[in-house]
Amino acid sequence: MTSPIPSPRPFLESLFHAAVEAALPEQCLPPHLPDPGPGRTVVLGAGKAAARMASVLEQHWLERHGAEALARLEGLVVTRHGQALPIRRIEVLEAAHPVPDAAGERAARRLLALAEGLTADDRVIALISGGGSSLLPLPAPGLSLEDKQTLGRALLRSGATIGEINTVRRHLSAIKGGRLAAACAPAPVRTLLLSDVPGDAPHDIASGPTVADPTTAADALAILRRYAIDAPGRVIAHLEKQRDAPGITLPDDNEVRLIASGQTALEAAAEVARAAGVAPMILGDGLEGEARELGRVLAGIAAQVHRHGQPLAPPCVLLSGGETTVTVRGDGVGGRNVEGLLGFGLALGPLAGVHALFADTDGVDGGAEIAGALWTPDSLTRAATLGLDARAALDGNDAHSFFQALGDSLISGPTGTNVNDFRAVLITG
């Protein structure tokens, strides 16, 4: 069957851009913003999308409620280095991601200080998006930023899921796991969440600074044992002490709303595909597991579609989201999406009519300022011509270098949102 798509690469890129646009704060935030209260409205936020969310909130506030209401708006949000925006009333600070830094600790202390001393006449709008866990590294009493940095690096390299990593983070924090909301009492809190985690559990998004924590310190200890993490003695002692600690008491008026997620992005991409005459299938918005292994699974499904027209016939596109993990063994320039894509391509081989794009919706895959990459039927042939060893690149966790050499990296710049992984596999026949 002949594909109706003139060029697979622009088509796949159009799906990615549609997915990102659907999750932009401009699209999803305004319907959930409350009206001003009798007192101050204090905005507190953290995450890769926090600056964009704050900017949209200010503009909406001015247009809908006027300059007088805007003058009673104040607050502070923390975003990733290089992603601040000029905003009138809400201060924007920058910190490091994925390994926290001292700027993040200072920002978290200021955020917590703003939450204290509020009254019942004030209201808090919490703007929370993915990445907030690293951007708010406020250690629990007795712990240090260095403890959190050491443990964070080990967890990120271990293959632990994001839910497991965030469970540990919450129980070592003075601001996560609902502690920020507790500091706001008696002011009502409305939390608006952009989800970047599989399953969209509110307590896992930025480790839930304004959300009740259903996990325990015992759960955190079990995770450290499961992945053989050599945690500092102070960390173990703290978690042991917290086994019987009471839960965090949240304000009576503590509302949590999910405003966009990976599913939002996938549905938008599916609509673009249908309009182009390509049948979409959403395989899931919360796929997890080792990146290269998930790539192998997706390659198997793509081959089944190509050879047998199952579970649907070409032309079609397989869409999925979630957050994979990488067990780091090499010292290359990795990224879970490009690692998954390289695993996909090696398992698939040079199969005609199959193209793919794997990317992170925030525009940064791993530590590189690159969103992801594309796979084409001739990727392995072109790589061989250039003397590139795809298997060695995968073994060395060096997929970004591989795709950069091919000229197939996807560079979007910071997108202003974060609903995690986006994968599209196009089968044209």
Short mmCIF file of N, CA, C and O in Angstrom, two decimals, residues 289-358:
data_model
loop_
_atom_site.label_atom_id
_atom_site.label_comp_id
_atom_site.label_asym_id
_atom_site.label_seq_id
_atom_site.Cartn_x
_atom_site.Cartn_y
_atom_site.Cartn_z
N GLY A 289 9.92 0.83 31.90
CA GLY A 289 10.86 -0.26 31.69
C GLY A 289 12.16 0.25 31.12
O GLY A 289 12.32 1.44 30.82
N GLU A 290 13.12 -0.65 30.97
CA GLU A 290 14.41 -0.29 30.40
C GLU A 290 14.20 0.22 28.98
O GLU A 290 13.53 -0.41 28.17
N ALA A 291 14.78 1.37 28.66
CA ALA A 291 14.51 2.05 27.39
C ALA A 291 14.79 1.16 26.20
O ALA A 291 13.97 1.05 25.27
N ARG A 292 15.95 0.51 26.17
CA ARG A 292 16.31 -0.30 25.00
C ARG A 292 15.39 -1.51 24.85
O ARG A 292 15.12 -1.94 23.74
N GLU A 293 14.91 -2.04 26.00
CA GLU A 293 14.02 -3.20 25.93
C GLU A 293 12.64 -2.80 25.43
O GLU A 293 12.01 -3.54 24.67
N LEU A 294 12.15 -1.64 25.87
CA LEU A 294 10.88 -1.16 25.32
C LEU A 294 11.03 -0.92 23.83
O LEU A 294 10.10 -1.20 23.04
N GLY A 295 12.19 -0.40 23.40
CA GLY A 295 12.43 -0.23 21.98
C GLY A 295 12.32 -1.54 21.22
O GLY A 295 11.73 -1.59 20.13
N ARG A 296 12.85 -2.61 21.78
CA ARG A 296 12.76 -3.93 21.14
C ARG A 296 11.30 -4.37 21.01
O ARG A 296 10.90 -4.94 19.99
N VAL A 297 10.51 -4.13 22.06
CA VAL A 297 9.10 -4.51 22.01
C VAL A 297 8.37 -3.75 20.92
O VAL A 297 7.59 -4.32 20.13
N LEU A 298 8.61 -2.44 20.84
CA LEU A 298 7.95 -1.64 19.81
C LEU A 298 8.40 -2.06 18.41
O LEU A 298 7.60 -2.02 17.46
N ALA A 299 9.65 -2.47 18.28
CA ALA A 299 10.12 -2.97 16.98
C ALA A 299 9.36 -4.24 16.59
O ALA A 299 9.01 -4.44 15.42
N GLY A 300 9.10 -5.11 17.57
CA GLY A 300 8.35 -6.33 17.28
C GLY A 300 6.93 -6.04 16.83
O GLY A 300 6.41 -6.68 15.91
N ILE A 301 6.30 -5.06 17.46
CA ILE A 301 4.94 -4.69 17.05
C ILE A 301 4.96 -4.08 15.66
O ILE A 301 4.10 -4.39 14.81
N ALA A 302 5.94 -3.21 15.38
CA ALA A 302 6.04 -2.60 14.06
C ALA A 302 6.25 -3.65 12.98
O ALA A 302 5.66 -3.56 11.88
N ALA A 303 7.07 -4.64 13.25
CA ALA A 303 7.30 -5.71 12.27
C ALA A 303 6.04 -6.50 12.02
O ALA A 303 5.76 -6.91 10.88
N GLN A 304 5.24 -6.74 13.06
CA GLN A 304 3.98 -7.47 12.90
C GLN A 304 3.01 -6.69 12.03
O GLN A 304 2.32 -7.25 11.16
N VAL A 305 2.95 -5.38 12.24
CA VAL A 305 2.10 -4.54 11.40
C VAL A 305 2.58 -4.59 9.95
O VAL A 305 1.77 -4.75 9.01
N HIS A 306 3.88 -4.47 9.75
CA HIS A 306 4.45 -4.44 8.41
C HIS A 306 4.20 -5.75 7.67
O HIS A 306 3.84 -5.74 6.48
N ARG A 307 4.37 -6.86 8.33
CA ARG A 307 4.30 -8.16 7.67
C ARG A 307 2.89 -8.73 7.58
O ARG A 307 2.55 -9.43 6.62
N HIS A 308 2.09 -8.46 8.62
CA HIS A 308 0.80 -9.14 8.70
C HIS A 308 -0.40 -8.20 8.83
O HIS A 308 -1.53 -8.69 8.90
N GLY A 309 -0.17 -6.90 8.91
CA GLY A 309 -1.29 -5.98 9.06
C GLY A 309 -1.99 -6.10 10.39
O GLY A 309 -3.19 -5.82 10.50
N GLN A 310 -1.28 -6.52 11.41
CA GLN A 310 -1.85 -6.70 12.75
C GLN A 310 -1.03 -5.91 13.78
O GLN A 310 0.21 -5.90 13.68
N PRO A 311 -1.64 -5.25 14.75
CA PRO A 311 -3.07 -5.20 15.05
C PRO A 311 -3.86 -4.21 14.19
O PRO A 311 -5.06 -4.08 14.37
N LEU A 312 -3.19 -3.50 13.27
CA LEU A 312 -3.90 -2.69 12.28
C LEU A 312 -3.04 -2.60 11.03
O LEU A 312 -1.84 -2.90 11.07
N ALA A 313 -3.68 -2.24 9.92
CA ALA A 313 -2.98 -2.27 8.64
C ALA A 313 -2.32 -0.93 8.34
O ALA A 313 -2.83 0.13 8.74
N PRO A 314 -1.21 -0.95 7.62
CA PRO A 314 -0.59 0.30 7.16
C PRO A 314 -1.50 1.00 6.16
O PRO A 314 -2.32 0.34 5.51
N PRO A 315 -1.38 2.31 6.00
CA PRO A 315 -0.50 3.20 6.74
C PRO A 315 -1.06 3.50 8.12
O PRO A 315 -2.24 3.81 8.28
N CYS A 316 -0.21 3.40 9.12
CA CYS A 316 -0.63 3.64 10.50
C CYS A 316 0.55 4.17 11.31
O CYS A 316 1.70 4.10 10.87
N VAL A 317 0.23 4.67 12.49
CA VAL A 317 1.27 5.16 13.37
C VAL A 317 0.98 4.67 14.78
O VAL A 317 -0.16 4.75 15.27
N LEU A 318 1.97 4.09 15.41
CA LEU A 318 1.87 3.60 16.78
C LEU A 318 2.39 4.69 17.72
O LEU A 318 3.54 5.12 17.61
N LEU A 319 1.54 5.12 18.64
CA LEU A 319 1.88 6.21 19.55
C LEU A 319 1.98 5.70 20.98
O LEU A 319 1.17 4.86 21.40
N SER A 320 2.95 6.20 21.72
CA SER A 320 3.06 5.82 23.12
C SER A 320 3.79 6.89 23.91
O SER A 320 4.53 7.70 23.36
N GLY A 321 3.56 6.87 25.22
CA GLY A 321 4.22 7.79 26.13
C GLY A 321 4.60 7.09 27.41
O GLY A 321 4.54 5.86 27.50
N GLY A 322 4.97 7.86 28.41
CA GLY A 322 5.41 7.28 29.68
C GLY A 322 6.80 7.76 30.03
O GLY A 322 7.22 8.84 29.63
N GLU A 323 7.51 6.94 30.78
CA GLU A 323 8.89 7.29 31.14
C GLU A 323 9.70 6.02 31.32
O GLU A 323 9.48 5.26 32.28
N THR A 324 10.63 5.80 30.42
CA THR A 324 11.50 4.64 30.54
C THR A 324 12.68 4.97 31.45
O THR A 324 12.86 6.09 31.89
N THR A 325 13.48 3.95 31.72
CA THR A 325 14.67 4.12 32.54
C THR A 325 15.89 3.59 31.78
O THR A 325 15.76 2.82 30.83
N VAL A 326 17.05 4.03 32.23
CA VAL A 326 18.31 3.57 31.65
C VAL A 326 19.23 3.14 32.78
O VAL A 326 19.48 3.93 33.71
N THR A 327 19.70 1.91 32.71
CA THR A 327 20.74 1.46 33.62
C THR A 327 22.07 1.82 32.97
O THR A 327 22.45 1.23 31.96
N VAL A 328 22.75 2.82 33.52
CA VAL A 328 23.95 3.36 32.88
C VAL A 328 25.15 2.47 33.15
O VAL A 328 25.50 2.19 34.29
N ARG A 329 25.76 2.02 32.06
CA ARG A 329 26.98 1.21 32.15
C ARG A 329 28.13 1.85 31.38
O ARG A 329 29.28 1.55 31.63
N GLY A 330 27.83 2.71 30.43
CA GLY A 330 28.86 3.39 29.66
C GLY A 330 29.00 4.83 30.07
O GLY A 330 28.36 5.29 31.02
N ASP A 331 29.81 5.57 29.34
CA ASP A 331 30.04 6.98 29.66
C ASP A 331 29.71 7.89 28.49
O ASP A 331 30.28 8.96 28.34
N GLY A 332 28.79 7.45 27.63
CA GLY A 332 28.43 8.22 26.45
C GLY A 332 27.42 9.30 26.76
O GLY A 332 27.02 9.52 27.90
N VAL A 333 27.01 9.99 25.70
CA VAL A 333 25.98 11.03 25.79
C VAL A 333 24.64 10.36 25.53
O VAL A 333 24.24 10.17 24.40
N GLY A 334 23.97 9.99 26.62
CA GLY A 334 22.77 9.15 26.50
C GLY A 334 21.49 9.94 26.36
O GLY A 334 21.41 10.92 25.64
N GLY A 335 20.50 9.55 27.12
CA GLY A 335 19.14 10.05 26.97
C GLY A 335 18.23 8.86 26.74
O GLY A 335 18.48 8.06 25.84
N ARG A 336 17.18 8.74 27.56
CA ARG A 336 16.39 7.51 27.50
C ARG A 336 15.63 7.37 26.18
O ARG A 336 15.42 6.26 25.71
N ASN A 337 15.20 8.49 25.59
CA ASN A 337 14.45 8.37 24.35
C ASN A 337 15.33 7.93 23.19
O ASN A 337 14.95 7.05 22.41
N VAL A 338 16.51 8.51 23.08
CA VAL A 338 17.40 8.09 21.99
C VAL A 338 17.95 6.69 22.24
O VAL A 338 18.18 5.93 21.29
N GLU A 339 18.15 6.32 23.50
CA GLU A 339 18.57 4.94 23.79
C GLU A 339 17.47 3.96 23.39
O GLU A 339 17.74 2.91 22.81
N GLY A 340 16.22 4.32 23.69
CA GLY A 340 15.11 3.47 23.27
C GLY A 340 15.00 3.38 21.76
O GLY A 340 14.73 2.31 21.20
N LEU A 341 15.24 4.49 21.08
CA LEU A 341 15.16 4.51 19.63
C LEU A 341 16.26 3.65 19.00
O LEU A 341 16.02 2.93 18.02
N LEU A 342 17.46 3.73 19.56
CA LEU A 342 18.55 2.91 19.02
C LEU A 342 18.29 1.43 19.28
O LEU A 342 18.55 0.58 18.41
N GLY A 343 17.74 1.11 20.45
CA GLY A 343 17.35 -0.27 20.71
C GLY A 343 16.27 -0.73 19.74
O GLY A 343 16.29 -1.87 19.25
N PHE A 344 15.33 0.16 19.44
CA PHE A 344 14.27 -0.13 18.46
C PHE A 344 14.88 -0.43 17.10
O PHE A 344 14.55 -1.45 16.45
N GLY A 345 15.78 0.45 16.65
CA GLY A 345 16.34 0.29 15.31
C GLY A 345 17.19 -0.95 15.16
O GLY A 345 17.13 -1.64 14.12
N LEU A 346 17.97 -1.28 16.18
CA LEU A 346 18.80 -2.49 16.10
C LEU A 346 17.94 -3.75 16.07
O LEU A 346 18.26 -4.72 15.38
N ALA A 347 16.85 -3.74 16.81
CA ALA A 347 15.95 -4.90 16.79
C ALA A 347 15.18 -5.00 15.49
O ALA A 347 14.92 -6.09 14.97
N LEU A 348 14.81 -3.85 14.92
CA LEU A 348 14.01 -3.83 13.70
C LEU A 348 14.85 -4.15 12.47
O LEU A 348 14.41 -4.88 11.57
N GLY A 349 16.06 -3.59 12.41
CA GLY A 349 16.88 -3.74 11.21
C GLY A 349 16.40 -2.81 10.11
O GLY A 349 15.52 -1.97 10.30
N PRO A 350 16.96 -2.96 8.91
CA PRO A 350 16.62 -2.06 7.79
C PRO A 350 15.30 -2.44 7.13
O PRO A 350 15.26 -2.86 5.97
N LEU A 351 14.21 -2.29 7.85
CA LEU A 351 12.90 -2.69 7.34
C LEU A 351 12.27 -1.52 6.58
O LEU A 351 11.99 -0.46 7.16
N ALA A 352 12.04 -1.71 5.30
CA ALA A 352 11.48 -0.64 4.46
C ALA A 352 10.09 -0.25 4.94
O ALA A 352 9.30 -1.09 5.38
N GLY A 353 9.81 1.05 4.88
CA GLY A 353 8.48 1.53 5.22
C GLY A 353 8.25 1.75 6.69
O GLY A 353 7.11 2.01 7.10
N VAL A 354 9.29 1.68 7.51
CA VAL A 354 9.13 1.92 8.95
C VAL A 354 10.05 3.06 9.38
O VAL A 354 11.27 2.99 9.21
N HIS A 355 9.46 4.11 9.88
CA HIS A 355 10.18 5.28 10.40
C HIS A 355 9.71 5.50 11.84
O HIS A 355 8.60 5.12 12.20
N ALA A 356 10.55 6.16 12.65
CA ALA A 356 10.17 6.38 14.04
C ALA A 356 10.78 7.67 14.57
O ALA A 356 11.84 8.11 14.11
N LEU A 357 10.09 8.24 15.56
CA LEU A 357 10.58 9.41 16.29
C LEU A 357 10.35 9.15 17.76
O LEU A 357 9.23 8.84 18.18
N PHE A 358 11.42 9.24 18.56
CA PHE A 358 11.33 9.15 20.02
C PHE A 358 11.89 10.46 20.57
O PHE A 358 13.02 10.85 20.22
#
